[in-house]
Amino acid sequence: MINKKFAYTGLCFFLVTIMLQAQRAESLQTILLSERTQTAPENIFKKFRDAGMKPVNHELTKTEKEKINKAISILPPLHQKVLKDHLHSISFMDNMPNTALTSLIVNPGPAKTFNITFRAEILNETISKWATWKENTCYSKAENNNYQVVIEAGEMDAIVYVLLHEATHVVDMVLNTTPPMDDTKQVWPAQTPFTVGIWHKPTEPLGDATNSLLETTRFRSGEVLPISSAPDVYKALQETPFCSLYSMASWSEDLAEMLTIYHLTQKMNQPFKIVIKQDGMDIFTYEPFTNPKVVKRQNNLAVFYES
């Protein structure tokens, strides 16, 4: 069972159910995705206040709106289609502890609709800066500070990565690209093509897809490792079918990370390298889509690009 102590520090995906007065599906379709920004539901604010935090709505500037619109335009065809029918709204908060939160809205009709709330600070960060910060939450630097973990992912806005990741969760929950669970989160139907041969349970990879060192990393155990262990961690990751440490948290995160990094590197020709430095010198680099075990899985992503 994964220790969830890391939940407020990374690219957190939580699926929560909130009660809202939702638009009818036919009227939702008439609203451009770029026009669906609004204040987050009160339930979301309450969730964070109850945890002792003080979130506030973030008023978007013109420049920030332009960044969001660009990120929306970059989404793959299937994302655009599904979000048109199922994205209720997107919101931005200041003083939000995690990077993003995707919430299911209870509708009077059969269609699922979702709100995605983002931590507004990411609007002022690049993918490289944000991803480097997130990756370093996995390590302790109390000793061996001559090591660094850096994500080299270009200068695109972080919202591009985070929106693509969260939108993939929405597509997944609508189309069941990974197996859906029942209300007890214990029972799910047969494996899907994306999970078969990789996952045993929603948060339990098959033994052949992981190893003892990776099982001690933060997104598996909830514990941080000394930064000096980073070279061995990514050498171990390179032997698996996973594109990032966060993708090992669950099969839904596996899909979201895989699609996001694939889209950025293979469709948009952006870099994505996990670089380990010692005394300022590169000593190890992991590029997920040069890993044959990762590349083998990309055929399962073709559906996201069908017109």
Coordinates of C-alpha atoms in Angstrom, one line a residue:
M1 CA 0.0 0.0 0.0
I2 CA 1.5 3.3 -1.0
N3 CA 2.2 5.8 1.8
K4 CA 0.4 9.0 0.7
K5 CA 2.6 11.4 2.7
F6 CA 3.9 12.8 -0.6
A7 CA 0.5 13.7 -1.8
Y8 CA 0.7 17.5 -1.4
T9 CA 4.1 18.0 -2.9
G10 CA 4.2 16.5 -6.4
L11 CA 2.0 16.7 -9.4
C12 CA -0.8 15.4 -7.2
F13 CA -3.9 13.9 -8.8
F14 CA -6.8 13.5 -6.5
L15 CA -10.2 12.5 -7.7
V16 CA -12.8 14.0 -5.4
T17 CA -16.6 14.3 -5.9
I18 CA -18.2 17.7 -5.5
M19 CA -21.8 18.9 -5.8
L20 CA -22.4 21.7 -8.2
Q21 CA -25.2 23.0 -10.4
A22 CA -23.7 21.8 -13.7
Q23 CA -24.6 23.0 -17.1
R24 CA -26.5 20.7 -19.4
A25 CA -24.2 18.7 -21.7
E26 CA -25.6 20.4 -24.8
S27 CA -24.9 23.9 -23.5
L28 CA -21.4 22.9 -22.2
Q29 CA -20.4 22.0 -25.8
T30 CA -21.1 25.6 -26.9
I31 CA -18.5 27.1 -24.5
L32 CA -14.9 27.2 -25.8
L33 CA -12.4 25.4 -23.6
S34 CA -10.5 28.7 -23.3
E35 CA -13.7 30.3 -21.8
R36 CA -14.2 27.7 -19.0
T37 CA -12.0 29.3 -16.4
Q38 CA -13.8 30.2 -13.2
T39 CA -13.4 30.2 -9.4
A40 CA -12.9 26.8 -7.9
P41 CA -15.9 25.1 -6.3
E42 CA -16.3 25.9 -2.6
N43 CA -15.8 22.2 -1.8
I44 CA -12.2 22.5 -3.0
F45 CA -11.5 25.6 -0.9
K46 CA -12.9 23.8 2.1
K47 CA -10.8 20.7 1.5
F48 CA -7.6 22.8 1.8
R49 CA -8.9 25.0 4.7
D50 CA -9.7 21.9 6.6
A51 CA -6.1 20.8 6.2
G52 CA -5.0 24.1 7.8
M53 CA -4.2 26.0 4.6
K54 CA -5.5 29.4 3.3
P55 CA -6.2 29.1 -0.4
V56 CA -7.5 32.0 -2.3
N57 CA -8.8 32.4 -5.9
H58 CA -6.2 33.7 -8.3
E59 CA -7.3 36.4 -10.7
L60 CA -5.7 35.7 -14.1
T61 CA -3.8 38.4 -15.9
K62 CA -4.0 38.9 -19.7
T63 CA -0.6 37.2 -20.1
E64 CA -1.6 34.3 -17.9
K65 CA -4.8 33.8 -20.0
E66 CA -2.7 33.7 -23.1
K67 CA -0.5 31.0 -21.6
I68 CA -3.6 28.9 -20.7
N69 CA -5.0 29.3 -24.1
K70 CA -1.8 28.2 -25.7
A71 CA -1.6 25.1 -23.4
I72 CA -5.2 24.2 -24.4
S73 CA -4.4 24.5 -28.1
I74 CA -1.5 22.1 -27.7
L75 CA -3.7 19.2 -26.4
P76 CA -4.0 16.1 -28.6
P77 CA -7.1 15.6 -30.7
L78 CA -8.8 13.1 -28.4
H79 CA -8.2 15.4 -25.4
Q80 CA -9.9 18.3 -27.3
K81 CA -12.9 16.1 -28.1
V82 CA -13.4 14.7 -24.7
L83 CA -12.9 17.9 -22.8
K84 CA -15.4 19.7 -25.0
D85 CA -18.1 17.4 -23.6
H86 CA -16.7 16.7 -20.1
L87 CA -14.6 19.7 -18.8
H88 CA -16.9 21.8 -16.6
S89 CA -14.3 24.3 -15.6
I90 CA -10.6 25.1 -14.8
S91 CA -9.6 27.2 -11.8
F92 CA -6.4 28.7 -10.3
M93 CA -5.6 29.2 -6.7
D94 CA -2.9 30.9 -4.7
N95 CA -1.6 29.2 -1.5
M96 CA -2.6 25.8 -2.9
P97 CA -0.4 23.0 -1.5
N98 CA -0.3 20.6 -4.5
T99 CA 0.1 21.3 -8.2
A100 CA -3.3 20.3 -9.5
L101 CA -6.5 18.7 -8.4
T102 CA -9.1 17.0 -10.7
S103 CA -12.6 16.8 -9.3
L104 CA -15.7 14.9 -10.5
I105 CA -18.8 17.0 -10.5
V106 CA -22.1 15.3 -9.7
N107 CA -24.5 16.0 -12.6
P108 CA -28.2 15.4 -12.9
G109 CA -27.6 13.6 -16.1
P110 CA -25.4 10.6 -17.1
A111 CA -22.4 12.6 -18.5
K112 CA -19.3 12.9 -16.3
T113 CA -18.0 16.4 -16.0
F114 CA -14.8 17.6 -14.2
N115 CA -13.2 20.7 -12.7
I116 CA -9.4 21.0 -12.7
T117 CA -7.9 23.3 -10.2
F118 CA -4.2 24.4 -10.6
R119 CA -1.7 26.1 -8.3
A120 CA -1.3 29.5 -9.9
E121 CA 2.4 29.7 -9.3
I122 CA 3.1 27.3 -12.1
L123 CA 1.9 30.0 -14.6
N124 CA 5.3 31.7 -13.9
E125 CA 7.5 28.6 -14.2
T126 CA 8.9 26.7 -17.1
I127 CA 8.5 22.9 -17.4
S128 CA 12.2 22.5 -16.6
K129 CA 12.0 24.6 -13.4
W130 CA 8.8 23.0 -12.1
A131 CA 9.7 19.4 -13.0
T132 CA 13.2 19.9 -11.4
W133 CA 11.5 21.1 -8.2
K134 CA 9.0 18.1 -8.2
E135 CA 11.8 15.6 -8.8
N136 CA 13.9 16.9 -6.0
T137 CA 11.0 16.3 -3.5
C138 CA 12.1 12.7 -3.8
Y139 CA 15.5 13.3 -2.2
S140 CA 17.2 14.6 1.0
K141 CA 20.2 16.8 0.6
A142 CA 21.3 16.8 4.3
E143 CA 24.5 15.1 3.1
N144 CA 26.2 14.7 -0.3
N145 CA 25.2 18.1 -1.6
N146 CA 27.6 17.8 -4.4
Y147 CA 24.9 15.8 -6.2
Q148 CA 22.1 17.5 -8.3
V149 CA 19.0 16.1 -10.0
V150 CA 17.9 18.4 -12.9
I151 CA 15.1 18.0 -15.4
E152 CA 16.0 19.4 -18.8
A153 CA 12.7 19.9 -20.5
G154 CA 13.0 23.2 -22.5
E155 CA 11.5 26.6 -21.9
M156 CA 7.8 25.9 -22.5
D157 CA 5.4 27.0 -19.7
A158 CA 4.8 24.5 -16.9
I159 CA 1.1 24.8 -17.5
V160 CA 1.5 23.0 -20.8
Y161 CA 2.8 19.9 -18.9
V162 CA 0.4 20.0 -16.0
L163 CA -2.7 20.7 -18.1
L164 CA -1.8 17.8 -20.4
H165 CA -1.2 15.5 -17.5
E166 CA -4.5 16.4 -15.7
A167 CA -6.5 16.4 -19.0
T168 CA -5.2 12.9 -19.6
H169 CA -6.8 11.9 -16.3
V170 CA -10.1 13.2 -17.5
V171 CA -9.9 11.3 -20.8
D172 CA -8.9 8.2 -18.9
M173 CA -11.9 8.4 -16.5
V174 CA -14.3 9.0 -19.4
L175 CA -12.9 6.3 -21.7
N176 CA -11.4 3.9 -19.2
T177 CA -8.0 3.7 -20.8
T178 CA -6.9 2.2 -17.5
P179 CA -9.4 -0.1 -15.7
P180 CA -12.0 1.8 -13.6
M181 CA -12.6 0.8 -10.0
D182 CA -15.9 0.4 -8.2
D183 CA -16.9 2.6 -5.3
T184 CA -14.8 0.6 -2.8
K185 CA -11.7 1.1 -4.9
Q186 CA -11.0 -2.6 -4.6
V187 CA -12.7 -4.2 -7.6
W188 CA -11.9 -3.5 -11.3
P189 CA -12.6 -5.3 -14.5
A190 CA -10.0 -7.0 -16.7
Q191 CA -6.8 -5.3 -17.5
T192 CA -6.7 -2.9 -20.5
P193 CA -4.0 -2.9 -23.2
F194 CA -2.2 -0.1 -21.4
T195 CA -1.9 -1.8 -18.1
V196 CA -1.6 -5.5 -19.1
G197 CA 1.9 -6.9 -18.4
I198 CA 2.8 -3.8 -16.3
W199 CA 0.4 -3.6 -13.4
H200 CA -1.0 -6.2 -11.1
K201 CA -3.3 -3.8 -9.2
P202 CA -4.0 0.0 -9.5
T203 CA -1.0 0.9 -7.2
E204 CA 1.0 -2.3 -7.5
P205 CA 3.3 -2.9 -10.5
L206 CA 4.1 -6.5 -11.5
G207 CA 7.3 -7.7 -10.0
D208 CA 9.1 -7.7 -13.4
A209 CA 8.2 -4.0 -13.9
T210 CA 9.8 -2.8 -10.7
N211 CA 12.7 -3.6 -8.3
S212 CA 13.5 -3.3 -4.6
L213 CA 15.3 0.1 -4.9
L214 CA 12.4 1.7 -6.9
E215 CA 9.9 0.5 -4.3
T216 CA 11.7 2.6 -1.7
T217 CA 11.3 5.9 -3.7
R218 CA 8.9 8.5 -2.6
F219 CA 6.1 7.9 -5.0
R220 CA 6.1 4.2 -4.0
S221 CA 6.9 4.4 -0.3
G222 CA 6.3 8.0 0.7
E223 CA 9.9 8.2 2.0
V224 CA 12.7 10.4 0.6
L225 CA 16.1 8.9 -0.3
P226 CA 19.6 10.6 0.1
I227 CA 20.5 12.5 -3.0
S228 CA 23.6 10.4 -3.4
S229 CA 21.3 7.4 -4.3
A230 CA 20.0 9.3 -7.4
P231 CA 22.4 7.7 -9.9
D232 CA 21.4 4.2 -8.8
V233 CA 17.7 5.2 -8.8
Y234 CA 17.6 6.3 -12.4
K235 CA 19.8 3.4 -13.6
A236 CA 17.1 1.2 -12.0
L237 CA 14.3 3.2 -13.6
Q238 CA 16.0 2.8 -17.0
E239 CA 15.5 -1.0 -16.7
T240 CA 11.7 -0.6 -16.4
P241 CA 8.8 0.3 -18.7
F242 CA 8.2 3.5 -16.8
C243 CA 9.0 7.0 -18.1
S244 CA 9.4 8.7 -14.6
L245 CA 9.4 8.0 -10.9
Y246 CA 5.9 9.6 -10.6
S247 CA 4.5 7.2 -13.2
M248 CA 5.1 4.4 -10.8
A249 CA 2.6 5.8 -8.3
S250 CA -0.4 4.1 -10.0
W251 CA -1.6 3.0 -13.3
S252 CA -3.6 6.2 -13.8
E253 CA -0.4 8.3 -13.2
D254 CA 1.5 6.0 -15.4
L255 CA -0.8 6.8 -18.3
A256 CA -0.8 10.6 -17.6
E257 CA 3.0 10.7 -17.4
M258 CA 3.5 8.5 -20.4
L259 CA 1.2 10.5 -22.6
T260 CA 2.5 13.9 -21.4
I261 CA 6.2 13.1 -21.9
Y262 CA 5.4 11.3 -25.2
H263 CA 3.5 14.3 -26.6
L264 CA 6.2 16.8 -25.6
T265 CA 9.1 14.8 -26.9
Q266 CA 7.7 12.9 -29.9
K267 CA 5.0 15.2 -31.1
M268 CA 6.5 18.7 -30.2
N269 CA 10.2 17.9 -30.4
Q270 CA 10.8 19.1 -26.9
P271 CA 13.6 17.7 -24.7
F272 CA 12.9 15.7 -21.5
K273 CA 16.0 14.5 -19.8
I274 CA 16.6 13.5 -16.2
V275 CA 20.2 14.6 -15.6
I276 CA 22.3 13.6 -12.5
K277 CA 25.2 15.9 -11.8
Q278 CA 28.1 15.5 -9.4
D279 CA 30.2 18.5 -8.6
G280 CA 28.5 20.2 -11.6
M281 CA 29.4 17.5 -14.1
D282 CA 26.8 15.3 -15.8
I283 CA 27.3 11.7 -14.7
F284 CA 24.1 10.1 -15.8
T285 CA 21.2 10.9 -18.1
Y286 CA 17.8 9.2 -18.6
E287 CA 15.7 10.0 -21.6
P288 CA 12.5 8.0 -21.3
F289 CA 11.7 7.6 -25.0
T290 CA 15.1 6.2 -25.8
N291 CA 14.3 3.3 -23.5
P292 CA 13.1 0.4 -25.6
K293 CA 10.8 -0.8 -22.8
V294 CA 9.1 2.6 -22.8
V295 CA 9.1 2.9 -26.6
K296 CA 7.3 -0.4 -26.8
R297 CA 4.4 1.0 -25.0
Q298 CA 3.8 4.0 -27.1
N299 CA 1.6 2.1 -29.6
N300 CA -1.1 2.2 -26.8
L301 CA -1.1 6.0 -27.2
A302 CA -2.1 6.1 -30.8
V303 CA -5.8 6.4 -29.9
F304 CA -5.1 9.9 -28.5
Y305 CA -4.2 11.1 -32.0
E306 CA -7.0 9.6 -34.1
S307 CA -9.2 12.3 -35.7

